C-alpha cells in the first residue's frame, strides 16, 4: 500500500470522527462559556462534574474496546457471527459498568465532588461551587443510559469502516444541545430560566436525540449494515469467545478507568495550589479538548486500520504501515500547537473570571499546546499496541505508567517543592517523553502483532 493511499484511508475514517467529536466538544465549550457567564462558582462546579463524567465515559470506552478489537478483526476476516458476538459482549459489559457508575454517582456524589474543593481562595465560594456541581450532576445522570447505547452502536459501525452515521448523529445532538442551552440557561422565548440545571437538561435531551438517530437509522437502513442484520435474534456468545473477550476487555477497562482517574487525580493534586488554579485549568481544558479530537480520531483510525490488516493476515506490512500512521498523526498536530498558542490570550477573556484565573488559563493552554505532538504520537502508539489484543501490555504502558510515574511526580512537586504551579504542570507534561520512548521500543519489537480472528478459528 502506498503512503498516500494509507493516509487517505486513515483520514476517511478519522475525519468524520473528528467532526463528530469536534462538534460535541464545541458544544461542551459553548456550554462552558454560557455557564461561565453565570459566575466562576457555576463554571467550576460544572467543570468538576465534567471531570467525573469523563472518567465514566472513558470507562465505557474501555469496556467496549475489548470486544471492539475482535469486532474490527472479525470484520476484516468477513465473519458475521464473530462480529455479532462482539456486539453482544459490548451490551453485557457496558450494562454492568452503567449500573456501577450510577450507584457510585448517586451514593458518593458529595465525596467525589469534594475531592476538588481542597484549595483555598477568597474569590471562589466552595459552598456555592458544591451546590452547582450537585445540581448539575443530578440531571446529567439521566443521560448516561442513552450515552452507553449510542457508544455500542457507534463503535460497531466504525469497526465496519462506517464513521459517517455516528458523525451525523453527533451533529444532530450538538444542534439540540446548543438550542436548548440558549433557551434553558437564560430563559429565552418563554422557556424557564434554569441556569446550571438548564445546561444539564439540554445535554440530556441531546443524548436522546443522538441515540435515536444512530439506532433508528442503522436498523432502518440495515441493508447497508449486513453485519448487524438479525443481531437481536440471539444474544448468546460462545463461552470460549466470551472468555477471551473478557480477558482482553478487563485490562482495557481498567486502563481507561485508571487513566481517566489519573487525570482526575492530577487535577485534584493541582487544586492543592488553590481553586484559582482549578478554574484556570478548566478553562484551558475547554479549548484544548476541542482541538485534541484531531489526534484522538486519528489514533482510533490507526487502531481500526491496523486491526483490519491483522485480521486479514497482512502481518508482513503491518509494522511499517503502523509507524507511517504514527508519524503522520504527530505531524498533523503541529498545526494545532500553533493555533492554540495564537488564541491562548484571547480565549480566556470569554469567561467572567478574574485576571489571575485568566493568566493561569493562558499559560496552561500554551504549555499543553507545546506537548500536543507528543500526546498525538502517544495516542497512536497506544491504539497500535491495542490493535493486536495485547491489552496487558497497553495496561502497563498507559495507566500503570500514569499512576507510578505521572501522579506521584505531580504530588511530590506540589507538596514538597516551592515550584510554581506552571512549572510543575510543564514538568508533568514532559514526563510523557519517556513513555514515547518505551512505546516506540514495544512497537519496534512487534510484541503486539497477532491475528485474534485466526486464533479463534483455529480453536
Tab-separated table of C-alpha atoms in Angstrom:
chain	number	residue	atom	x	y	z
A	1	UNK	CA	0.000	0.000	0.000
A	2	UNK	CA	1.425	3.349	-0.952
A	3	UNK	CA	1.758	6.033	1.711
A	4	UNK	CA	-0.818	8.267	0.028
A	5	UNK	CA	-3.475	5.545	-0.043
A	6	UNK	CA	-2.753	4.628	3.575
A	7	UNK	CA	-3.130	8.231	4.734
A	8	UNK	CA	-6.309	8.639	2.695
A	9	UNK	CA	-7.858	5.583	4.360
A	10	UNK	CA	-6.866	6.901	7.770
A	11	UNK	CA	-8.382	10.303	7.046
A	12	UNK	CA	-11.527	8.713	5.573
A	13	UNK	CA	-12.095	7.056	8.931
A	14	UNK	CA	-10.760	9.835	11.138
A	15	UNK	CA	-12.307	12.968	9.625
A	16	UNK	CA	-15.945	12.021	10.384
A	17	UNK	CA	-14.864	11.159	13.931
A	18	UNK	CA	-13.053	14.493	14.163
A	19	UNK	CA	-16.163	16.313	13.001
A	20	UNK	CA	-18.449	14.402	15.363
A	21	UNK	CA	-16.195	14.703	18.406
A	22	UNK	CA	-15.155	18.205	17.465
A	23	UNK	CA	-18.729	19.388	17.301
A	24	UNK	CA	-19.516	17.596	20.553
A	25	UNK	CA	-16.556	19.264	22.252
A	26	UNK	CA	-17.520	22.563	20.673
A	27	UNK	CA	-20.883	22.239	22.381
A	28	UNK	CA	-19.120	21.482	25.651
A	29	UNK	CA	-17.087	24.614	25.038
A	30	UNK	CA	-20.234	26.642	24.366
A	31	UNK	CA	-21.795	25.139	27.496
A	32	UNK	CA	-18.771	26.217	29.495
A	33	UNK	CA	-18.812	29.747	28.126
A	34	UNK	CA	-22.570	30.078	28.727
A	35	UNK	CA	-22.328	28.661	32.242
A	36	UNK	CA	-19.200	30.744	32.780
A	37	UNK	CA	-21.337	33.843	32.323
A	38	UNK	CA	-23.250	32.780	35.455
A	39	UNK	CA	-20.139	33.139	37.582
A	40	UNK	CA	-16.922	31.331	38.413
A	41	UNK	CA	-18.603	29.084	41.016
A	42	UNK	CA	-21.162	27.801	38.499
A	43	UNK	CA	-18.482	27.195	35.890
A	44	UNK	CA	-16.136	25.467	38.327
A	45	UNK	CA	-18.924	23.235	39.688
A	46	UNK	CA	-19.965	22.147	36.201
A	47	UNK	CA	-16.347	21.544	35.218
A	48	UNK	CA	-15.744	19.334	38.259
A	49	UNK	CA	-18.742	17.185	37.330
A	50	UNK	CA	-17.392	17.103	33.783
A	51	UNK	CA	-14.157	15.601	35.140
A	52	UNK	CA	-16.095	12.885	36.975
A	53	UNK	CA	-18.273	12.061	33.966
A	54	UNK	CA	-15.136	11.969	31.821
A	55	UNK	CA	-13.857	9.116	33.997
A	56	UNK	CA	-17.156	7.281	33.445
A	57	UNK	CA	-17.143	7.863	29.681
A	58	UNK	CA	-13.611	6.512	29.366
A	59	UNK	CA	-14.560	3.516	31.494
A	60	UNK	CA	-17.341	2.781	28.987
A	61	UNK	CA	-14.904	3.330	26.136
A	62	UNK	CA	-12.526	0.834	27.733
A	63	UNK	CA	-15.315	-1.666	28.382
A	64	UNK	CA	-16.320	-1.573	24.718
A	65	UNK	CA	-12.795	-1.613	23.361
A	66	UNK	CA	-12.014	-5.253	24.153
A	67	UNK	CA	-14.921	-6.620	22.090
A	68	UNK	CA	-14.190	-3.838	19.594
A	69	UNK	CA	-10.716	-5.234	18.908
A	70	UNK	CA	-12.331	-8.530	17.966
A	71	UNK	CA	-15.064	-6.729	16.010
A	72	UNK	CA	-12.547	-4.973	13.756
A	73	UNK	CA	-10.615	-8.196	13.157
A	74	UNK	CA	-13.770	-10.281	12.563
A	75	UNK	CA	-14.910	-7.677	10.053
A	76	UNK	CA	-11.533	-7.852	8.321
A	77	UNK	CA	-11.969	-11.645	8.201
A	78	UNK	CA	-15.593	-11.282	6.945
A	79	UNK	CA	-17.025	-13.225	9.904
A	80	UNK	CA	-20.579	-12.042	10.626
A	81	UNK	CA	-21.117	-14.411	13.551
A	82	UNK	CA	-17.906	-13.282	15.194
A	83	UNK	CA	-18.760	-9.628	14.683
A	84	UNK	CA	-22.223	-10.034	16.211
A	85	UNK	CA	-20.760	-11.909	19.178
A	86	UNK	CA	-18.538	-8.901	19.840
A	87	UNK	CA	-21.630	-6.636	19.656
A	88	UNK	CA	-23.439	-8.780	22.247
A	89	UNK	CA	-20.450	-8.692	24.582
A	90	UNK	CA	-20.498	-4.914	24.387
A	91	UNK	CA	-24.089	-4.940	25.636
A	92	UNK	CA	-23.307	-7.228	28.583
A	93	UNK	CA	-20.129	-5.487	29.715
A	94	UNK	CA	-21.375	-1.902	29.333
A	95	UNK	CA	-24.605	-2.701	31.224
A	96	UNK	CA	-22.583	-3.740	34.264
A	97	UNK	CA	-20.456	-0.594	34.017
A	98	UNK	CA	-23.555	1.589	33.720
A	99	UNK	CA	-25.140	0.176	36.881
A	100	UNK	CA	-21.917	0.534	38.867
A	101	UNK	CA	-21.385	4.077	37.596
A	102	UNK	CA	-24.898	5.195	38.524
A	103	UNK	CA	-24.558	3.704	42.010
A	104	UNK	CA	-21.238	5.478	42.557
A	105	UNK	CA	-22.590	8.866	41.481
A	106	UNK	CA	-25.804	8.501	43.469
A	107	UNK	CA	-24.202	7.324	46.707
A	108	UNK	CA	-20.837	9.127	46.692
A	109	UNK	CA	-21.514	12.439	44.934
A	110	UNK	CA	-20.519	14.633	47.899
A	111	UNK	CA	-17.236	12.802	48.426
A	112	UNK	CA	-16.347	12.750	44.716
A	113	UNK	CA	-17.041	16.450	44.176
A	114	UNK	CA	-15.334	17.342	47.447
A	115	UNK	CA	-12.035	15.921	46.181
A	116	UNK	CA	-11.654	19.055	44.027
A	117	UNK	CA	-12.564	21.589	46.707
A	118	UNK	CA	-9.432	21.379	48.837
A	119	UNK	CA	-7.717	24.562	47.687
A	120	UNK	CA	-8.308	27.953	49.271
A	121	UNK	CA	-9.497	31.099	47.535
A	122	UNK	CA	-11.005	34.374	48.705
A	123	UNK	CA	-12.685	34.820	45.332
A	124	UNK	CA	-14.422	31.439	44.902
A	125	UNK	CA	-17.145	30.220	47.289
A	126	UNK	CA	-16.740	26.478	47.985
A	127	UNK	CA	-20.307	26.031	49.224
A	128	UNK	CA	-21.780	27.591	46.088
A	129	UNK	CA	-19.463	25.532	43.878
A	130	UNK	CA	-20.594	22.313	45.585
A	131	UNK	CA	-24.251	23.334	45.239
A	132	UNK	CA	-23.961	23.953	41.488
A	133	UNK	CA	-21.999	20.733	40.948
A	134	UNK	CA	-24.630	18.584	42.703
A	135	UNK	CA	-27.430	20.354	40.864
A	136	UNK	CA	-25.783	19.665	37.510
A	137	UNK	CA	-24.850	16.042	38.263
A	138	UNK	CA	-28.341	15.024	39.440
A	139	UNK	CA	-29.763	15.768	35.985
A	140	UNK	CA	-26.790	14.578	33.926
A	141	UNK	CA	-27.192	11.038	35.293
A	142	UNK	CA	-30.384	10.673	33.226
A	143	UNK	CA	-28.285	10.948	30.070
A	144	UNK	CA	-25.901	8.095	30.907
A	145	UNK	CA	-28.039	5.164	29.601
A	146	UNK	CA	-28.606	6.676	26.119
A	147	UNK	CA	-24.916	7.616	26.021
A	148	UNK	CA	-23.909	3.992	26.622
A	149	UNK	CA	-26.234	2.538	23.953
A	150	UNK	CA	-25.056	5.122	21.429
A	151	UNK	CA	-21.422	4.172	22.071
A	152	UNK	CA	-22.210	0.485	21.470
A	153	UNK	CA	-23.686	1.228	18.047
A	154	UNK	CA	-21.240	3.952	17.031
A	155	UNK	CA	-18.211	1.815	17.870
A	156	UNK	CA	-19.588	-1.172	15.952
A	157	UNK	CA	-20.339	0.958	12.903
A	158	UNK	CA	-16.806	2.383	12.933
A	159	UNK	CA	-15.347	-1.116	13.102
A	160	UNK	CA	-17.013	-1.801	9.742
A	161	UNK	CA	-15.447	1.363	8.330
A	162	UNK	CA	-18.611	3.485	8.658
A	163	UNK	CA	-17.951	6.561	10.772
A	164	UNK	CA	-20.309	8.887	8.842
A	165	UNK	CA	-23.556	7.840	10.539
A	166	UNK	CA	-22.221	8.451	14.079
A	167	UNK	CA	-20.940	11.807	12.833
A	168	UNK	CA	-24.390	12.852	11.573
A	169	UNK	CA	-25.951	11.721	14.850
A	170	UNK	CA	-23.378	13.798	16.683
A	171	UNK	CA	-24.267	16.847	14.626
A	172	UNK	CA	-27.973	16.388	15.444
A	173	UNK	CA	-27.100	16.040	19.106
A	174	UNK	CA	-24.982	19.162	19.048
A	175	UNK	CA	-27.627	21.312	17.401
A	176	UNK	CA	-30.130	20.169	20.020
A	177	UNK	CA	-27.709	20.973	22.809
A	178	UNK	CA	-26.895	24.454	21.515
A	179	UNK	CA	-30.554	25.357	21.035
A	180	UNK	CA	-31.757	24.193	24.434
A	181	UNK	CA	-28.711	25.552	26.232
A	182	UNK	CA	-29.632	29.003	24.998
A	183	UNK	CA	-33.320	28.546	25.792
A	184	UNK	CA	-32.960	26.956	29.221
A	185	UNK	CA	-29.853	28.586	30.700
A	186	UNK	CA	-31.089	32.115	30.021
A	187	UNK	CA	-34.864	31.513	29.843
A	188	UNK	CA	-35.437	32.723	26.276
A	189	UNK	CA	-38.703	32.642	24.258
A	190	UNK	CA	-40.889	31.707	27.214
A	191	UNK	CA	-38.720	28.849	28.494
A	192	UNK	CA	-37.859	28.800	32.210
A	193	UNK	CA	-34.527	30.295	33.251
A	194	UNK	CA	-32.806	27.264	34.788
A	195	UNK	CA	-29.153	28.301	34.783
A	196	UNK	CA	-26.877	25.334	35.516
A	197	UNK	CA	-29.867	22.951	35.518
A	198	UNK	CA	-30.762	24.183	32.029
A	199	UNK	CA	-27.310	23.235	30.739
A	200	UNK	CA	-27.769	19.722	32.121
A	201	UNK	CA	-31.293	19.308	30.680
A	202	UNK	CA	-30.054	20.418	27.253
A	203	UNK	CA	-27.234	17.863	27.318
A	204	UNK	CA	-29.596	15.037	28.335
A	205	UNK	CA	-32.007	15.924	25.510
A	206	UNK	CA	-29.068	15.892	23.099
A	207	UNK	CA	-28.076	12.394	24.294
A	208	UNK	CA	-31.528	11.033	23.438
A	209	UNK	CA	-31.506	12.706	20.024
A	210	UNK	CA	-28.130	11.143	19.216
A	211	UNK	CA	-29.372	7.747	20.389
A	212	UNK	CA	-32.482	7.961	18.207
A	213	UNK	CA	-30.559	8.903	15.079
A	214	UNK	CA	-27.893	6.194	15.407
A	215	UNK	CA	-30.151	3.286	16.385
A	216	UNK	CA	-33.236	4.023	14.275
A	217	UNK	CA	-31.247	4.956	11.163
A	218	UNK	CA	-28.997	1.916	11.453
A	219	UNK	CA	-31.915	-0.524	11.599
A	220	UNK	CA	-33.965	1.372	9.003
A	221	UNK	CA	-31.039	1.027	6.568
A	222	UNK	CA	-29.986	-2.444	7.667
A	223	UNK	CA	-29.103	-3.465	4.087
A	224	UNK	CA	-26.163	-1.089	4.337
A	225	UNK	CA	-25.030	-2.877	7.509
A	226	UNK	CA	-25.342	-6.622	6.822
A	227	UNK	CA	-23.094	-7.456	9.777
A	228	UNK	CA	-25.829	-6.133	12.105
A	229	UNK	CA	-28.746	-7.850	10.345
A	230	UNK	CA	-30.557	-10.103	12.835
A	231	UNK	CA	-28.253	-9.036	15.647
A	232	UNK	CA	-31.004	-9.494	18.266
A	233	UNK	CA	-32.253	-12.922	17.131
A	234	UNK	CA	-29.962	-14.366	19.752
A	235	UNK	CA	-27.629	-12.618	22.144
A	236	UNK	CA	-25.690	-15.701	23.169
A	237	UNK	CA	-21.930	-15.567	22.946
A	238	UNK	CA	-19.876	-18.784	22.642
A	239	UNK	CA	-18.305	-19.476	26.026
A	240	UNK	CA	-14.738	-19.702	24.741
A	241	UNK	CA	-15.054	-16.478	22.772
A	242	UNK	CA	-16.756	-14.703	25.697
A	243	UNK	CA	-13.911	-15.701	27.977
A	244	UNK	CA	-11.319	-14.432	25.526
A	245	UNK	CA	-13.147	-11.132	25.075
A	246	UNK	CA	-13.461	-10.656	28.815
A	247	UNK	CA	-9.762	-11.327	29.285
A	248	UNK	CA	-8.971	-8.755	26.608
A	249	UNK	CA	-11.574	-6.297	27.900
A	250	UNK	CA	-10.629	-6.249	31.561
A	251	UNK	CA	-7.134	-4.759	31.106
A	252	UNK	CA	-8.516	-2.158	28.672
A	253	UNK	CA	-11.387	-1.271	31.002
A	254	UNK	CA	-9.012	-0.950	33.941
A	255	UNK	CA	-6.598	1.007	31.778
A	256	UNK	CA	-9.159	3.559	30.601
A	257	UNK	CA	-10.726	3.836	34.050
A	258	UNK	CA	-7.392	4.243	35.813
A	259	UNK	CA	-6.011	6.548	33.128
A	260	UNK	CA	-9.031	8.839	33.408
A	261	UNK	CA	-8.788	8.510	37.171
A	262	UNK	CA	-5.162	9.550	36.866
A	263	UNK	CA	-6.174	12.717	35.039
A	264	UNK	CA	-8.760	13.410	37.733
A	265	UNK	CA	-6.105	12.792	40.393
A	266	UNK	CA	-3.783	15.247	38.662
A	267	UNK	CA	-6.458	17.951	38.706
A	268	UNK	CA	-7.167	17.174	42.344
A	269	UNK	CA	-3.421	17.456	43.075
A	270	UNK	CA	-3.167	20.783	41.275
A	271	UNK	CA	-6.173	22.019	43.292
A	272	UNK	CA	-3.962	21.965	46.407
A	273	UNK	CA	-2.363	25.110	44.978
A	274	UNK	CA	-5.742	26.919	45.075
A	275	UNK	CA	-9.181	26.950	43.471
A	276	UNK	CA	-7.966	29.665	41.112
A	277	UNK	CA	-5.639	27.069	39.595
A	278	UNK	CA	-8.565	24.671	39.110
A	279	UNK	CA	-10.622	27.378	37.409
A	280	UNK	CA	-7.740	28.293	35.085
A	281	UNK	CA	-7.067	24.656	34.246
A	282	UNK	CA	-10.743	24.067	33.453
A	283	UNK	CA	-10.761	26.994	31.011
A	284	UNK	CA	-7.620	25.602	29.368
A	285	UNK	CA	-9.129	22.116	29.109
A	286	UNK	CA	-12.243	23.508	27.427
A	287	UNK	CA	-10.327	24.742	24.362
A	288	UNK	CA	-7.562	22.098	24.347
A	289	UNK	CA	-10.130	19.282	24.413
A	290	UNK	CA	-11.819	20.865	21.399
A	291	UNK	CA	-8.660	20.505	19.310
A	292	UNK	CA	-7.282	17.237	20.647
A	293	UNK	CA	-10.137	15.430	18.877
A	294	UNK	CA	-7.895	15.521	15.804
A	295	UNK	CA	-5.239	13.194	17.187
A	296	UNK	CA	-7.752	11.152	19.196
A	297	UNK	CA	-9.690	10.408	15.990
A	298	UNK	CA	-6.511	9.639	14.075
A	299	UNK	CA	-5.465	7.249	16.844
A	300	UNK	CA	-8.806	5.449	16.601
A	301	UNK	CA	-8.357	5.221	12.835
A	302	UNK	CA	-4.861	3.778	13.277
A	303	UNK	CA	-6.236	1.091	15.598
A	304	UNK	CA	-9.044	0.136	13.214
A	305	UNK	CA	-6.837	0.013	10.113
A	306	UNK	CA	-4.109	-1.974	11.828
A	307	UNK	CA	-6.720	-4.313	13.335
A	308	UNK	CA	-8.275	-4.942	9.936
A	309	UNK	CA	-4.845	-5.692	8.446
A	310	UNK	CA	-4.087	-8.127	11.250
A	311	UNK	CA	-7.479	-9.834	10.822
A	312	UNK	CA	-6.852	-10.157	7.090
A	313	UNK	CA	-3.486	-11.831	7.790
A	314	UNK	CA	-1.373	-8.959	6.402
A	315	UNK	CA	1.227	-9.180	9.162
A	316	UNK	CA	4.270	-8.565	6.964
A	317	UNK	CA	3.495	-4.933	6.197
A	318	UNK	CA	1.571	-4.018	9.340
A	319	UNK	CA	4.526	-2.733	11.397
A	320	UNK	CA	5.783	-0.497	8.608
A	321	UNK	CA	2.321	0.958	7.990
A	322	UNK	CA	1.764	1.445	11.735
A	323	UNK	CA	4.915	3.584	12.001
A	324	UNK	CA	3.861	5.619	8.974
A	325	UNK	CA	0.476	6.327	10.538
A	326	UNK	CA	2.011	7.278	13.879
A	327	UNK	CA	4.409	9.757	12.281
A	328	UNK	CA	1.568	11.193	10.214
A	329	UNK	CA	-0.529	11.738	13.345
A	330	UNK	CA	2.296	13.531	15.139
A	331	UNK	CA	2.996	15.850	12.226
A	332	UNK	CA	-0.657	16.823	11.781
A	333	UNK	CA	-0.868	18.072	15.361
A	334	UNK	CA	1.961	20.574	14.913
A	335	UNK	CA	-0.664	22.773	13.241
A	336	UNK	CA	-2.839	22.512	16.355
A	337	UNK	CA	0.067	23.666	18.515
A	338	UNK	CA	0.364	26.859	16.502
A	339	UNK	CA	-3.393	27.510	16.624
A	340	UNK	CA	-3.586	27.085	20.398
A	341	UNK	CA	-0.665	29.386	21.068
A	342	UNK	CA	-2.192	32.070	18.843
A	343	UNK	CA	-5.505	32.055	20.727
A	344	UNK	CA	-4.092	31.443	24.212
A	345	UNK	CA	-4.554	35.032	25.389
A	346	UNK	CA	-7.848	35.689	23.626
A	347	UNK	CA	-9.873	32.650	24.651
A	348	UNK	CA	-9.798	33.106	28.468
A	349	UNK	CA	-11.387	36.540	28.051
A	350	UNK	CA	-14.648	34.853	27.047
A	351	UNK	CA	-15.150	33.913	30.704
A	352	UNK	CA	-16.358	36.012	33.615
A	353	UNK	CA	-13.212	35.382	35.626
A	354	UNK	CA	-10.509	37.279	37.480
A	355	UNK	CA	-7.260	38.328	35.811
A	356	UNK	CA	-5.410	35.716	37.888
A	357	UNK	CA	-7.621	32.895	36.600
A	358	UNK	CA	-7.265	34.133	33.013
A	359	UNK	CA	-3.475	34.295	33.331
A	360	UNK	CA	-3.349	30.732	34.618
A	361	UNK	CA	-5.602	29.639	31.759
A	362	UNK	CA	-3.384	31.307	29.154
A	363	UNK	CA	-0.226	29.584	30.320
A	364	UNK	CA	-1.914	26.215	30.782
A	365	UNK	CA	-3.059	26.463	27.150
A	366	UNK	CA	0.450	27.324	25.911
A	367	UNK	CA	2.131	24.509	27.852
A	368	UNK	CA	-0.470	21.958	26.715
A	369	UNK	CA	-0.085	23.101	23.105
A	370	UNK	CA	3.683	22.619	23.140
A	371	UNK	CA	3.227	18.972	24.092
A	372	UNK	CA	0.387	18.250	21.646
A	373	UNK	CA	2.660	16.397	19.137
A	374	UNK	CA	3.970	14.189	21.954
A	375	UNK	CA	0.421	13.352	23.073
A	376	UNK	CA	-0.641	12.649	19.477
A	377	UNK	CA	2.216	10.218	18.903
A	378	UNK	CA	1.479	8.545	22.237
A	379	UNK	CA	-2.179	8.154	21.324
A	380	UNK	CA	-1.299	6.429	18.039
A	381	UNK	CA	1.210	4.212	19.869
A	382	UNK	CA	-1.473	3.133	22.315
A	383	UNK	CA	-4.028	2.192	19.644
A	384	UNK	CA	-1.399	0.309	17.646
A	385	UNK	CA	-0.367	-1.762	20.660
A	386	UNK	CA	-4.013	-2.461	21.462
A	387	UNK	CA	-4.997	-3.482	17.916
A	388	UNK	CA	-3.280	-6.866	18.274
A	389	UNK	CA	-5.095	-7.650	21.508
A	390	UNK	CA	-2.048	-7.230	23.782
A	391	UNK	CA	-4.197	-5.492	26.348
A	392	UNK	CA	-1.998	-6.291	29.338
A	393	UNK	CA	0.894	-4.556	27.571
A	394	UNK	CA	-1.234	-1.461	26.949
A	395	UNK	CA	-2.411	-1.528	30.564
A	396	UNK	CA	1.184	-1.417	31.802
A	397	UNK	CA	2.181	1.098	29.144
A	398	UNK	CA	-0.656	3.547	29.762
A	399	UNK	CA	-2.402	3.654	33.132
A	400	UNK	CA	0.277	1.944	35.216
A	401	UNK	CA	2.785	4.465	33.901
A	402	UNK	CA	0.414	7.297	34.839
A	403	UNK	CA	-0.085	6.091	38.417
A	404	UNK	CA	3.524	5.029	39.011
A	405	UNK	CA	5.286	7.976	37.353
A	406	UNK	CA	2.973	10.895	36.483
A	407	UNK	CA	0.663	11.171	39.504
A	408	UNK	CA	3.413	10.685	42.148
A	409	UNK	CA	5.618	13.202	40.324
A	410	UNK	CA	2.839	15.818	40.450
A	411	UNK	CA	2.105	15.114	44.130
A	412	UNK	CA	5.775	15.332	45.130
A	413	UNK	CA	6.314	18.581	43.232
A	414	UNK	CA	3.130	20.174	44.604
A	415	UNK	CA	3.658	19.124	48.209
A	416	UNK	CA	7.406	19.192	48.738
A	417	UNK	CA	8.789	21.848	46.386
A	418	UNK	CA	8.361	25.631	46.068
A	419	UNK	CA	7.993	25.329	42.265
A	420	UNK	CA	5.166	27.466	40.828
A	421	UNK	CA	2.182	25.509	39.521
A	422	UNK	CA	3.005	26.342	35.884
A	423	UNK	CA	6.494	24.846	36.263
A	424	UNK	CA	5.015	21.745	37.864
A	425	UNK	CA	2.456	21.404	35.068
A	426	UNK	CA	5.205	21.632	32.416
A	427	UNK	CA	7.371	19.061	34.209
A	428	UNK	CA	4.475	16.594	34.399
A	429	UNK	CA	3.777	17.040	30.685
A	430	UNK	CA	7.454	16.476	29.846
A	431	UNK	CA	7.456	13.165	31.745
A	432	UNK	CA	5.489	11.624	28.861
A	433	UNK	CA	8.568	11.803	26.631
A	434	UNK	CA	9.921	8.726	28.446
A	435	UNK	CA	6.620	6.980	27.696
A	436	UNK	CA	7.064	7.696	23.966
A	437	UNK	CA	10.457	6.004	24.064
A	438	UNK	CA	9.041	2.905	25.776
A	439	UNK	CA	6.155	2.709	23.297
A	440	UNK	CA	8.450	3.033	20.302
A	441	UNK	CA	10.560	0.114	21.526
A	442	UNK	CA	7.459	-2.056	22.055
A	443	UNK	CA	6.160	-1.321	18.550
A	444	UNK	CA	9.571	-1.982	17.014
A	445	UNK	CA	9.814	-5.374	18.738
A	446	UNK	CA	6.438	-6.376	17.284
A	447	UNK	CA	5.133	-7.834	20.557
A	448	UNK	CA	1.643	-6.564	19.669
A	449	UNK	CA	1.257	-8.373	16.312
A	450	UNK	CA	-1.329	-11.180	16.476
A	451	UNK	CA	-4.344	-12.350	14.466
A	452	UNK	CA	-7.118	-12.872	17.011
A	453	UNK	CA	-9.713	-13.907	14.426
A	454	UNK	CA	-7.398	-16.654	13.131
A	455	UNK	CA	-6.682	-17.841	16.676
A	456	UNK	CA	-10.394	-18.215	17.425
A	457	UNK	CA	-10.969	-20.183	14.206
A	458	UNK	CA	-8.030	-22.459	14.960
A	459	UNK	CA	-9.665	-23.451	18.220
